[in-house]
Short mmCIF file of C-alpha atoms in Angstrom, two decimals:
data_model
loop_
_atom_site.label_atom_id
_atom_site.label_comp_id
_atom_site.label_asym_id
_atom_site.label_seq_id
_atom_site.Cartn_x
_atom_site.Cartn_y
_atom_site.Cartn_z
CA UNK A 14 7.23 -30.40 -2.57
CA UNK A 15 6.06 -27.80 -4.83
CA UNK A 16 2.18 -29.49 -3.80
CA UNK A 17 1.64 -28.32 -0.26
CA UNK A 18 1.93 -24.41 -1.16
CA UNK A 19 0.17 -24.47 -4.74
CA UNK A 20 -2.86 -26.22 -2.88
CA UNK A 21 -3.13 -23.57 -0.45
CA UNK A 22 -2.55 -20.92 -3.24
CA UNK A 23 -6.11 -22.84 -5.19
CA UNK A 24 -7.93 -22.67 -1.90
CA UNK A 25 -7.32 -19.44 -1.01
CA UNK A 26 -8.62 -18.54 -4.87
CA UNK A 27 -11.69 -20.66 -4.55
CA UNK A 28 -12.55 -21.60 -0.26
CA UNK A 29 -14.11 -17.62 -0.28
CA UNK A 30 -16.16 -18.46 -3.46
CA UNK A 31 -17.36 -20.94 -1.50
CA UNK A 32 -18.13 -19.76 1.14
CA UNK A 33 -19.77 -17.18 -0.83
CA UNK A 34 -22.09 -20.14 -2.89
CA UNK A 35 -22.82 -21.97 1.25
CA UNK A 36 -24.22 -18.61 2.14
CA UNK A 37 -26.17 -18.18 -0.85
CA UNK A 38 -29.92 -18.76 -1.08
CA UNK A 39 -29.99 -20.61 -5.08
CA UNK A 40 -33.82 -20.67 -4.38
CA UNK A 41 -34.10 -17.54 -5.16
CA UNK A 42 -31.03 -16.77 -6.82
CA UNK A 43 -33.23 -16.24 -10.40
CA UNK A 44 -35.22 -13.64 -9.28
CA UNK A 45 -32.81 -12.31 -7.03
CA UNK A 46 -30.45 -11.35 -10.13
CA UNK A 47 -33.48 -11.05 -12.29
CA UNK A 48 -34.56 -7.27 -11.01
CA UNK A 49 -34.97 -4.70 -12.71
CA UNK A 50 -31.48 -2.75 -11.02
CA UNK A 51 -29.75 -6.30 -11.26
CA UNK A 52 -30.56 -6.15 -14.60
CA UNK A 53 -29.59 -2.86 -15.45
CA UNK A 54 -26.79 -3.59 -13.46
CA UNK A 55 -25.00 -5.88 -15.44
CA UNK A 56 -26.21 -4.30 -18.64
CA UNK A 57 -24.48 -1.35 -17.18
CA UNK A 58 -21.26 -3.46 -16.49
CA UNK A 59 -21.22 -5.28 -19.66
CA UNK A 60 -21.96 -2.22 -22.11
CA UNK A 61 -18.56 -0.09 -19.65
CA UNK A 62 -16.36 -2.59 -19.35
CA UNK A 63 -17.02 -3.44 -23.35
CA UNK A 64 -15.90 -0.07 -24.36
CA UNK A 65 -12.97 0.58 -21.65
CA UNK A 66 -11.48 -2.94 -23.29
CA UNK A 67 -12.53 -0.93 -26.31
CA UNK A 68 -10.42 1.56 -24.66
CA UNK A 69 -7.59 -0.15 -23.24
CA UNK A 70 -6.37 -1.60 -26.51
CA UNK A 71 -6.81 1.76 -28.72
CA UNK A 72 -4.52 3.76 -26.24
CA UNK A 73 -2.48 0.44 -24.68
CA UNK A 74 -0.85 -1.45 -27.35
CA UNK A 75 0.70 1.61 -29.04
CA UNK A 76 2.08 2.82 -25.46
CA UNK A 77 3.38 -0.85 -25.09
CA UNK A 78 4.82 -0.87 -28.54
CA UNK A 79 7.01 2.69 -27.12
CA UNK A 80 7.49 1.19 -24.33
CA UNK A 81 9.20 -2.03 -25.14
CA UNK A 82 11.31 -0.67 -28.22
CA UNK A 83 11.35 2.75 -27.64
CA UNK A 84 15.50 3.97 -27.12
CA UNK A 85 15.07 6.70 -25.79
CA UNK A 86 16.12 7.80 -22.38
CA UNK A 87 13.00 8.13 -19.88
CA UNK A 88 11.19 5.47 -20.80
CA UNK A 89 12.75 2.53 -17.79
CA UNK A 90 10.16 5.68 -15.50
CA UNK A 91 7.53 5.47 -18.18
CA UNK A 92 7.70 1.86 -17.95
CA UNK A 93 7.29 2.42 -13.76
CA UNK A 94 4.59 5.45 -14.36
CA UNK A 95 1.53 2.86 -16.40
CA UNK A 96 2.34 0.50 -13.64
CA UNK A 97 0.71 2.98 -10.98
CA UNK A 98 -2.91 2.76 -11.23
CA UNK A 99 -1.96 -1.52 -10.36
CA UNK A 100 -0.45 -0.72 -7.02
CA UNK A 101 -2.72 2.70 -6.19
CA UNK A 102 -5.19 1.80 -4.46
CA UNK A 103 -9.29 1.93 -6.01
CA UNK A 104 -10.39 5.10 -3.96
CA UNK A 105 -7.59 7.70 -4.15
CA UNK A 106 -7.27 6.41 -8.26
CA UNK A 107 -11.13 8.13 -8.31
CA UNK A 108 -9.67 10.73 -6.46
CA UNK A 109 -7.00 11.76 -8.65
CA UNK A 110 -9.34 11.44 -11.41
CA UNK A 111 -11.64 13.90 -10.02
CA UNK A 112 -8.93 16.47 -9.60
CA UNK A 113 -8.50 16.31 -12.85
CA UNK A 114 -11.83 15.70 -14.96
CA UNK A 115 -14.26 16.66 -12.16
CA UNK A 116 -16.06 20.24 -12.04
CA UNK A 117 -12.41 22.31 -10.02
CA UNK A 118 -10.41 19.65 -11.86
CA UNK A 119 -8.40 21.81 -14.60
CA UNK A 120 -9.17 18.62 -17.93
CA UNK A 121 -12.88 18.89 -16.13
CA UNK A 122 -13.07 23.55 -16.35
CA UNK A 123 -11.70 23.14 -20.04
CA UNK A 124 -14.52 19.49 -21.26
CA UNK A 125 -17.33 21.41 -18.99
CA UNK A 126 -16.19 25.27 -21.36
CA UNK A 127 -15.89 23.09 -24.20
CA UNK A 128 -18.97 21.27 -24.19
CA UNK A 129 -21.44 22.40 -21.32
CA UNK A 130 -21.04 19.47 -19.35
CA UNK A 131 -19.28 17.26 -16.62
CA UNK A 132 -18.07 14.37 -16.90
CA UNK A 133 -18.37 13.14 -12.93
CA UNK A 134 -21.61 11.20 -12.97
CA UNK A 135 -22.01 10.40 -16.10
CA UNK A 136 -21.54 6.59 -18.37
CA UNK A 137 -18.49 7.96 -19.15
CA UNK A 138 -16.87 8.46 -16.07
CA UNK A 139 -17.41 4.57 -15.35
CA UNK A 140 -15.76 3.96 -18.52
CA UNK A 141 -13.19 6.35 -18.33
CA UNK A 142 -12.03 4.81 -13.90
CA UNK A 143 -11.73 1.04 -15.63
CA UNK A 144 -9.91 2.20 -18.28
CA UNK A 145 -7.43 3.49 -15.87
CA UNK A 146 -7.63 0.76 -13.42
CA UNK A 147 -7.24 -2.14 -16.21
CA UNK A 148 -5.14 -0.38 -19.14
CA UNK A 149 -1.51 -1.61 -17.10
CA UNK A 150 -3.03 -5.35 -17.15
CA UNK A 151 -2.94 -5.31 -21.04
CA UNK A 152 0.26 -3.14 -21.18
CA UNK A 153 1.96 -5.44 -19.01
CA UNK A 154 1.20 -8.23 -21.22
CA UNK A 155 1.72 -7.28 -24.15
CA UNK A 156 5.35 -5.36 -23.57
CA UNK A 157 6.06 -8.09 -21.73
CA UNK A 158 5.57 -10.33 -25.03
CA UNK A 159 6.78 -8.00 -27.32
CA UNK A 160 10.67 -7.62 -25.30
CA UNK A 161 10.83 -11.09 -25.18
CA UNK A 162 10.70 -11.74 -28.75
CA UNK A 163 13.08 -8.74 -29.70
CA UNK A 164 13.17 -6.96 -32.25
CA UNK A 165 14.51 -9.03 -34.94
CA UNK A 166 11.83 -10.77 -37.20
CA UNK A 167 11.18 -6.71 -37.60
CA UNK A 168 14.82 -5.01 -38.42
CA UNK A 169 14.66 -8.56 -40.95
CA UNK A 170 11.17 -7.33 -42.70
CA UNK A 171 12.64 -3.77 -42.80
CA UNK A 172 16.05 -4.44 -44.40
CA UNK A 173 14.41 -6.67 -46.32
CA UNK A 174 12.68 -2.61 -47.33
CA UNK A 175 9.17 -2.75 -46.01
CA UNK A 176 7.98 0.75 -44.16
CA UNK A 177 7.52 0.70 -40.79
CA UNK A 178 3.46 0.79 -41.09
CA UNK A 179 3.82 -2.20 -42.90
CA UNK A 180 6.22 -3.65 -39.76
CA UNK A 181 3.77 -3.39 -37.84
CA UNK A 182 1.03 -4.47 -39.49
CA UNK A 183 2.70 -7.42 -40.70
CA UNK A 184 5.22 -8.46 -37.89
CA UNK A 185 4.79 -6.35 -34.81
CA UNK A 186 0.71 -7.43 -34.76
CA UNK A 187 0.81 -11.05 -35.56
CA UNK A 188 3.84 -11.05 -33.26
CA UNK A 189 1.66 -10.37 -30.38
CA UNK A 190 -1.72 -11.24 -30.97
CA UNK A 191 -1.98 -14.02 -28.56
CA UNK A 192 -0.77 -11.54 -25.41
CA UNK A 193 -3.20 -8.75 -27.22
CA UNK A 194 -6.03 -11.77 -26.27
CA UNK A 195 -4.80 -12.15 -22.33
CA UNK A 196 -4.59 -8.88 -22.35
CA UNK A 197 -8.03 -8.07 -23.10
CA UNK A 198 -9.47 -10.89 -21.19
CA UNK A 199 -6.97 -9.22 -18.15
CA UNK A 200 -8.44 -5.78 -18.94
CA UNK A 201 -12.37 -6.82 -19.73
CA UNK A 202 -12.52 -9.15 -16.04
CA UNK A 203 -10.49 -6.29 -14.01
CA UNK A 204 -12.83 -2.84 -15.89
CA UNK A 205 -16.04 -5.67 -14.91
CA UNK A 206 -14.10 -5.92 -11.16
CA UNK A 207 -13.89 -1.78 -11.00
CA UNK A 208 -14.97 -0.49 -7.33
CA UNK A 209 -13.67 2.09 -6.01
CA UNK A 210 -12.95 4.28 -8.81
CA UNK A 211 -16.45 3.85 -10.44
CA UNK A 212 -17.80 5.32 -6.70
CA UNK A 213 -15.41 7.96 -6.05
CA UNK A 214 -15.53 9.72 -9.41
CA UNK A 215 -18.33 8.19 -11.06
CA UNK A 216 -20.87 8.28 -8.56
CA UNK A 217 -23.67 5.28 -8.37
CA UNK A 218 -26.93 6.20 -10.15
CA UNK A 219 -29.32 3.20 -11.16
CA UNK A 220 -28.67 2.21 -14.82
CA UNK A 221 -26.22 5.00 -15.70
CA UNK A 222 -23.13 4.47 -13.33
CA UNK A 223 -24.17 2.07 -10.47
CA UNK A 224 -22.23 -1.09 -12.18
CA UNK A 225 -23.01 -4.54 -10.59
CA UNK A 226 -20.40 -4.03 -7.80
CA UNK A 227 -21.62 -1.12 -6.85
CA UNK A 228 -25.49 -2.54 -6.73
CA UNK A 229 -23.82 -5.23 -4.90
CA UNK A 230 -22.77 -2.59 -2.51
CA UNK A 231 -25.57 -0.96 -1.93
CA UNK A 232 -27.47 -3.89 -2.13
CA UNK A 233 -25.94 -5.68 0.68
CA UNK A 234 -27.10 -2.24 2.65
CA UNK A 235 -30.63 -3.93 3.42
CA UNK A 236 -30.09 -7.03 2.06
CA UNK A 237 -27.15 -9.71 1.43
CA UNK A 238 -29.36 -12.91 0.63
CA UNK A 239 -29.11 -10.61 -2.86
CA UNK A 240 -26.35 -9.13 -2.78
CA UNK A 241 -24.41 -12.74 -3.13
CA UNK A 242 -27.30 -13.58 -5.34
CA UNK A 243 -25.55 -10.60 -7.01
CA UNK A 244 -21.31 -11.52 -5.95
CA UNK A 245 -22.22 -14.53 -7.56
CA UNK A 246 -23.99 -13.35 -10.92
CA UNK A 247 -20.72 -11.56 -11.36
CA UNK A 248 -18.18 -14.49 -10.19
CA UNK A 249 -20.14 -16.17 -12.88
CA UNK A 250 -19.80 -14.00 -16.13
CA UNK A 251 -15.85 -13.20 -15.25
CA UNK A 252 -15.82 -16.56 -15.63
CA UNK A 253 -17.40 -17.31 -18.34
CA UNK A 254 -15.32 -14.62 -19.82
CA UNK A 255 -12.40 -16.06 -19.01
CA UNK A 256 -13.13 -19.65 -19.68
CA UNK A 257 -14.83 -18.41 -23.13
CA UNK A 258 -11.92 -16.33 -23.83
CA UNK A 259 -9.23 -17.50 -22.32
CA UNK A 260 -8.17 -20.30 -24.00
CA UNK A 261 -8.05 -19.25 -27.77
CA UNK A 262 -6.12 -15.93 -26.28
CA UNK A 263 -2.93 -17.93 -24.98
CA UNK A 264 -3.78 -20.15 -28.64
CA UNK A 265 -3.74 -17.10 -30.51
CA UNK A 266 -5.89 -18.13 -32.11
CA UNK A 267 -8.32 -14.97 -32.41
CA UNK A 268 -7.44 -13.13 -35.74
CA UNK B 29 -1.92 -9.94 13.51
CA UNK B 30 -1.58 -6.27 14.25
CA UNK B 31 -5.91 -6.50 15.04
CA UNK B 32 -5.59 -9.79 16.67
CA UNK B 33 -2.99 -9.02 19.53
CA UNK B 34 -4.85 -6.07 20.80
CA UNK B 35 -8.11 -8.32 21.12
CA UNK B 36 -6.10 -11.17 22.57
CA UNK B 37 -5.36 -8.39 24.97
CA UNK B 38 -8.45 -7.14 25.35
CA UNK B 39 -9.75 -10.65 26.50
CA UNK B 40 -6.93 -11.06 29.04
CA UNK B 41 -7.53 -8.04 30.32
CA UNK B 42 -10.94 -9.25 30.30
CA UNK B 43 -10.30 -12.36 31.83
CA UNK B 44 -8.15 -11.00 34.26
CA UNK B 45 -11.16 -7.92 35.58
CA UNK B 46 -13.76 -11.08 35.90
CA UNK B 47 -11.47 -12.66 38.18
CA UNK B 48 -11.01 -10.12 41.08
CA UNK B 49 -15.22 -8.65 41.58
CA UNK B 50 -13.93 -7.03 45.05
CA UNK B 51 -13.34 -3.45 44.01
CA UNK B 52 -10.21 -2.51 43.48
CA UNK B 53 -8.80 0.60 45.00
CA UNK B 54 -5.30 0.80 45.13
CA UNK B 55 -4.16 0.16 41.78
CA UNK B 56 -6.23 1.89 39.02
CA UNK B 57 -6.78 -1.70 36.25
CA UNK B 58 -6.57 -0.27 32.66
CA UNK B 59 -10.00 -1.64 30.23
CA UNK B 60 -11.22 -0.96 27.06
CA UNK B 61 -14.48 -0.45 26.11
CA UNK B 62 -15.23 -0.98 21.96
CA UNK B 63 -17.60 0.93 20.86
CA UNK B 64 -19.62 0.04 17.54
CA UNK B 65 -20.78 3.47 16.96
CA UNK B 66 -22.55 4.94 13.20
CA UNK B 67 -20.59 7.09 11.38
CA UNK B 68 -22.60 10.58 11.81
CA UNK B 69 -22.26 10.13 15.05
CA UNK B 70 -17.66 10.15 14.35
CA UNK B 71 -17.01 14.44 15.80
CA UNK B 72 -20.13 14.02 19.49
CA UNK B 73 -19.06 10.48 19.80
CA UNK B 74 -15.00 11.41 20.04
CA UNK B 75 -15.39 13.76 22.21
CA UNK B 76 -18.30 11.74 24.12
CA UNK B 77 -15.58 9.34 24.53
CA UNK B 78 -12.75 11.82 26.00
CA UNK B 79 -14.87 12.57 28.37
CA UNK B 80 -16.05 9.12 29.60
CA UNK B 81 -11.64 8.31 29.51
CA UNK B 82 -11.41 11.55 32.13
CA UNK B 83 -14.18 9.90 34.23
CA UNK B 84 -13.31 6.49 34.20
CA UNK B 85 -9.68 6.44 35.30
CA UNK B 86 -7.69 3.66 33.67
CA UNK B 87 -10.46 3.19 30.02
CA UNK B 88 -10.34 3.45 27.37
CA UNK B 89 -12.71 3.86 24.78
CA UNK B 90 -12.16 2.25 21.32
CA UNK B 91 -14.89 3.60 18.79
CA UNK B 92 -15.56 1.76 15.36
CA UNK B 93 -16.94 4.39 13.28
CA UNK B 94 -18.97 2.77 10.06
CA UNK B 95 -22.14 2.75 8.59
CA UNK B 96 -25.05 1.47 10.57
CA UNK B 97 -25.53 -1.78 8.33
CA UNK B 98 -22.28 -2.44 8.28
CA UNK B 99 -21.85 -2.36 11.75
CA UNK B 100 -24.74 -4.34 12.34
CA UNK B 101 -23.13 -7.62 9.98
CA UNK B 102 -20.53 -7.17 11.72
CA UNK B 103 -22.44 -8.11 15.08
CA UNK B 104 -24.22 -10.59 13.20
CA UNK B 105 -20.99 -12.42 12.25
CA UNK B 106 -18.99 -12.12 16.05
CA UNK B 107 -17.47 -8.65 16.01
CA UNK B 108 -16.84 -8.66 19.66
CA UNK B 109 -17.98 -4.70 21.49
CA UNK B 110 -19.74 -4.27 24.33
CA UNK B 111 -22.27 -0.60 22.76
CA UNK B 112 -23.94 -0.63 18.87
CA UNK B 113 -25.52 2.75 18.78
CA UNK B 114 -27.00 2.87 15.32
CA UNK B 115 -28.49 5.41 12.97
CA UNK B 116 -31.83 4.57 11.99
CA UNK B 117 -33.81 2.46 14.27
CA UNK B 118 -33.70 0.06 11.14
CA UNK B 119 -30.27 -1.45 11.47
CA UNK B 120 -30.91 -1.65 15.21
CA UNK B 121 -33.85 -3.95 15.05
CA UNK B 122 -31.93 -5.51 12.52
CA UNK B 123 -29.63 -6.14 15.21
CA UNK B 124 -32.35 -7.46 17.86
CA UNK B 125 -33.48 -9.79 15.75
CA UNK B 126 -30.60 -10.45 14.95
CA UNK B 127 -29.81 -11.58 18.65
CA UNK B 128 -26.43 -9.34 19.31
CA UNK B 129 -28.21 -6.94 21.74
CA UNK B 130 -28.21 -7.60 26.08
CA UNK B 131 -32.08 -5.67 27.03
CA UNK B 132 -33.93 -2.77 24.95
CA UNK B 133 -31.87 -0.28 22.66
CA UNK B 134 -33.05 3.65 24.36
CA UNK B 135 -33.31 6.47 21.53
CA UNK B 136 -30.37 8.98 22.22
CA UNK B 137 -31.11 11.73 19.68
CA UNK B 138 -32.91 12.48 17.13
CA UNK B 139 -31.59 13.90 13.40
CA UNK B 140 -33.23 15.54 10.61
CA UNK B 141 -32.49 16.81 6.78
CA UNK B 142 -30.49 19.60 5.78
CA UNK B 143 -29.21 21.03 2.34
CA UNK B 144 -25.36 21.28 2.32
CA UNK B 145 -24.10 23.81 -0.80
CA UNK B 146 -21.15 25.30 -1.43
CA UNK B 147 -19.41 27.85 0.31
CA UNK B 148 -21.19 31.44 0.19
CA UNK B 149 -24.09 29.36 -1.37
CA UNK B 150 -23.00 30.03 -5.21
CA UNK B 151 -26.77 28.98 -6.57
CA UNK B 152 -28.63 30.74 -4.27
CA UNK B 153 -30.60 27.68 -2.32
CA UNK B 154 -33.01 28.54 -0.26
CA UNK B 155 -35.02 25.95 -0.09
CA UNK B 156 -35.80 21.80 -1.36
CA UNK B 157 -37.78 22.82 -4.17
CA UNK B 158 -34.74 25.03 -5.31
CA UNK B 159 -32.89 21.45 -5.08
CA UNK B 160 -35.57 20.73 -8.54
CA UNK B 161 -34.74 23.39 -11.02
CA UNK B 162 -33.38 22.40 -13.79
CA UNK B 163 -28.68 22.98 -14.63
CA UNK B 164 -28.49 21.75 -11.17
CA UNK B 165 -26.31 19.34 -9.62
CA UNK B 166 -27.76 17.14 -6.41
CA UNK B 167 -26.12 14.77 -4.64
CA UNK B 168 -28.35 12.36 -2.09
CA UNK B 169 -27.77 9.69 -0.78
CA UNK B 170 -29.24 5.75 -1.81
CA UNK B 171 -33.06 5.01 -0.15
CA UNK B 172 -31.32 1.71 1.22
CA UNK B 173 -28.89 3.51 3.50
CA UNK B 174 -30.75 5.43 6.71
CA UNK B 175 -29.65 9.09 5.26
CA UNK B 176 -31.40 8.29 2.15
CA UNK B 177 -34.95 6.76 3.21
CA UNK B 178 -35.11 10.59 4.98
CA UNK B 179 -34.69 11.73 1.57
CA UNK B 180 -36.68 9.72 0.24
CA UNK B 181 -40.00 10.36 2.86
CA UNK B 182 -39.03 14.37 2.61
CA UNK B 183 -39.34 13.79 -1.11
CA UNK B 184 -42.67 12.12 -0.83
CA UNK B 185 -44.18 14.29 2.04
CA UNK B 186 -43.60 17.88 0.66
CA UNK B 187 -43.72 16.54 -3.30
CA UNK B 188 -40.73 17.75 -4.50
CA UNK B 189 -39.04 14.72 -6.82
CA UNK B 190 -35.45 15.62 -7.48
CA UNK B 191 -33.71 13.97 -10.51
CA UNK B 192 -29.82 12.78 -8.30
CA UNK B 193 -26.77 12.69 -10.73
CA UNK B 194 -25.59 10.44 -8.06
CA UNK B 195 -27.17 7.37 -4.83
CA UNK B 196 -24.29 7.83 -2.19
CA UNK B 197 -23.53 5.10 0.06
CA UNK B 198 -22.53 7.49 3.57
CA UNK B 199 -23.02 11.23 4.24
CA UNK B 200 -19.70 11.59 3.84
CA UNK B 201 -19.60 11.12 0.18
CA UNK B 202 -22.88 13.31 -0.77
CA UNK B 203 -20.16 16.27 0.77
CA UNK B 204 -17.16 15.33 -0.45
CA UNK B 205 -18.74 15.82 -3.47
CA UNK B 206 -20.37 18.99 -3.03
CA UNK B 207 -16.65 20.58 -1.53
CA UNK B 208 -15.63 18.52 -4.60
CA UNK B 209 -17.64 21.05 -6.22
CA UNK B 210 -18.74 18.45 -8.70
CA UNK B 211 -22.21 18.81 -6.94
CA UNK B 212 -24.24 22.06 -6.16
CA UNK B 213 -25.93 20.70 -3.21
CA UNK B 214 -26.14 17.56 -1.59
CA UNK B 215 -28.70 16.33 0.83
CA UNK B 216 -26.77 15.13 4.72
CA UNK B 217 -28.15 15.33 7.60
CA UNK B 218 -27.60 18.85 9.55
CA UNK B 219 -25.02 17.35 12.23
CA UNK B 220 -23.20 16.52 8.88
CA UNK B 221 -23.52 20.34 7.60
CA UNK B 222 -22.86 21.81 11.37
CA UNK B 223 -19.00 19.56 11.63
CA UNK B 224 -18.36 20.86 8.13
CA UNK B 225 -18.91 24.20 8.98
CA UNK B 226 -16.62 26.06 6.99
CA UNK B 227 -16.30 23.46 4.36
CA UNK B 228 -19.73 23.49 3.33
CA UNK B 229 -22.17 26.27 4.10
CA UNK B 230 -25.81 25.16 5.52
CA UNK B 231 -29.39 25.42 4.09
CA UNK B 232 -32.42 23.77 6.60
CA UNK B 233 -35.34 23.23 5.20
CA UNK B 234 -39.29 22.95 7.14
CA UNK B 235 -39.64 19.95 5.48
CA UNK B 236 -36.84 18.11 6.77
CA UNK B 237 -39.50 18.06 10.05
CA UNK B 238 -41.09 15.17 8.31
CA UNK B 239 -38.62 12.53 8.70
CA UNK B 240 -36.94 12.41 11.70
CA UNK B 241 -34.23 9.75 12.27
CA UNK B 242 -34.00 8.09 15.33
CA UNK B 243 -30.79 7.49 17.31
CA UNK B 244 -30.66 3.84 19.79
CA UNK B 245 -28.24 2.62 21.98
CA UNK B 246 -28.29 -0.25 22.82
CA UNK B 247 -25.49 -2.91 25.14
CA UNK B 248 -23.96 -5.65 23.08
CA UNK B 249 -24.69 -9.21 24.05
CA UNK B 250 -22.24 -10.77 26.17
CA UNK B 251 -20.40 -6.98 25.80
CA UNK B 252 -16.06 -8.32 27.37
CA UNK B 253 -16.82 -5.28 29.46
CA UNK B 254 -20.44 -4.83 30.17
CA UNK B 255 -20.64 -2.60 32.90
CA UNK B 256 -18.73 0.05 31.48
CA UNK B 257 -21.34 -1.06 28.84
CA UNK B 258 -23.64 0.06 30.72
CA UNK B 259 -21.86 2.62 32.18
CA UNK B 260 -21.62 4.46 28.60
CA UNK B 261 -25.23 3.62 27.72
CA UNK B 262 -26.31 5.62 30.96
CA UNK B 263 -24.21 8.94 29.97
CA UNK B 264 -25.21 8.33 26.61
CA UNK B 265 -28.56 10.06 27.88
CA UNK B 266 -27.44 12.07 30.41
CA UNK B 267 -28.01 15.60 30.48
CA UNK B 268 -23.77 16.05 29.88
CA UNK B 269 -24.47 13.80 27.01
CA UNK B 270 -27.08 15.19 25.65
CA UNK B 271 -25.57 18.85 25.78
CA UNK B 272 -23.00 17.47 23.65
CA UNK B 273 -24.84 16.32 21.27
CA UNK B 274 -27.19 19.27 20.94
CA UNK B 275 -23.86 20.95 20.16
CA UNK B 276 -23.53 19.53 16.45
CA UNK B 277 -27.22 20.32 15.90
CA UNK B 278 -28.77 16.77 16.90
CA UNK B 279 -31.80 16.87 18.67
CA UNK B 280 -33.38 15.31 21.98
CA UNK B 281 -35.92 12.25 21.26
#
């Protein structure tokens, strides 16, 4: 009974990619993806997605633990707020970031006053935009795992005399590893595909802010074949990341 | 579904319109004319559309304003439209090559670049050369889109080389960055700067004459409303149309 809808679901995901493959000119594929602008975009995408994944881990792990373990009132509201970037249209996210960190935004004014630099149009802006949209994926996977596991191990550890930091390091963190692995993969993949917030907040300039998705969009204006080739490259990278990291992440071998 | 319903309705209407060859006198039939037009025509064509509706009772003009290349892509993928107005010759040529046009396109307007700056021109920008100064954040269109190729041409012919902070996908995005204050200046079409008067200031520069954009219009092949399409095309090319286009800064070919 579950087979027909399951097949439909799978087809919905796979067939569009097949459509791209059919449309693409595979003989030109190598030359199209090795152009300077494509390689620059790929490099920038890998760099920024990597950096924003690190940012997601550094900021998202503590947030997930707080959300899952805190008994404070209002935490439920916070949990909903964390999901906001998932439902906001990316362009709206980009505008929101612009109003905060743009030259006229209240935090942006502060940054400019302190450093003399502005945030938009920089690679840092790309990383911020990607972190903004990718972090919920990490927090949600971790928080779910933490709540699923419960806190009995942590309580036992602390009754046995472990200090809070030791409990976090020796008990909470190992419990989290499988979920952390899949959360990392998800946020990296999301950061890699980020488009709307980046183009709105960071702009688009080769080597500085033009990531692979933005390059696809720009190329589509003049040469659809080249845009399709780049789109395939993006898919290849995403699939490679998921295929390489996901199984290990699920088994929790990443340690 | 929401998109499908009007399309089906339009088809049904088109079918009934084709069925009766003799002129209808008693009842006014309602017909929908679909116009694919470059985003920079939003304001002027909006007005022309209303005027056309007033002059032809029962006609509704529906616009799809987008980047010219996106519109060409849709047309070649089989999107139903009656009229196509492009912001440059290159995209009209692409449409012609894709065999989606009926007859030859005609140029109905020209456009040139202008500098958009923040209100009151806080950085005191007087011309193109000022944009090359250090410490200014300048935004242009990507060379892949019409306004960007014009920006490139202007730079080549004037010898002024800009170091843009970003190459945006369309002229409206450039305007938005100037309006938000994140960019000090942007190269946009004179028409967009005119339409955004009050939000940005416009600085004209003589070098813009080196990159004049032609706007061609054509009837789409197999247009559901081919007659109306030809009428609308003539209307845009008429004196009345030219006057309306001139209001937002378009030049005459």
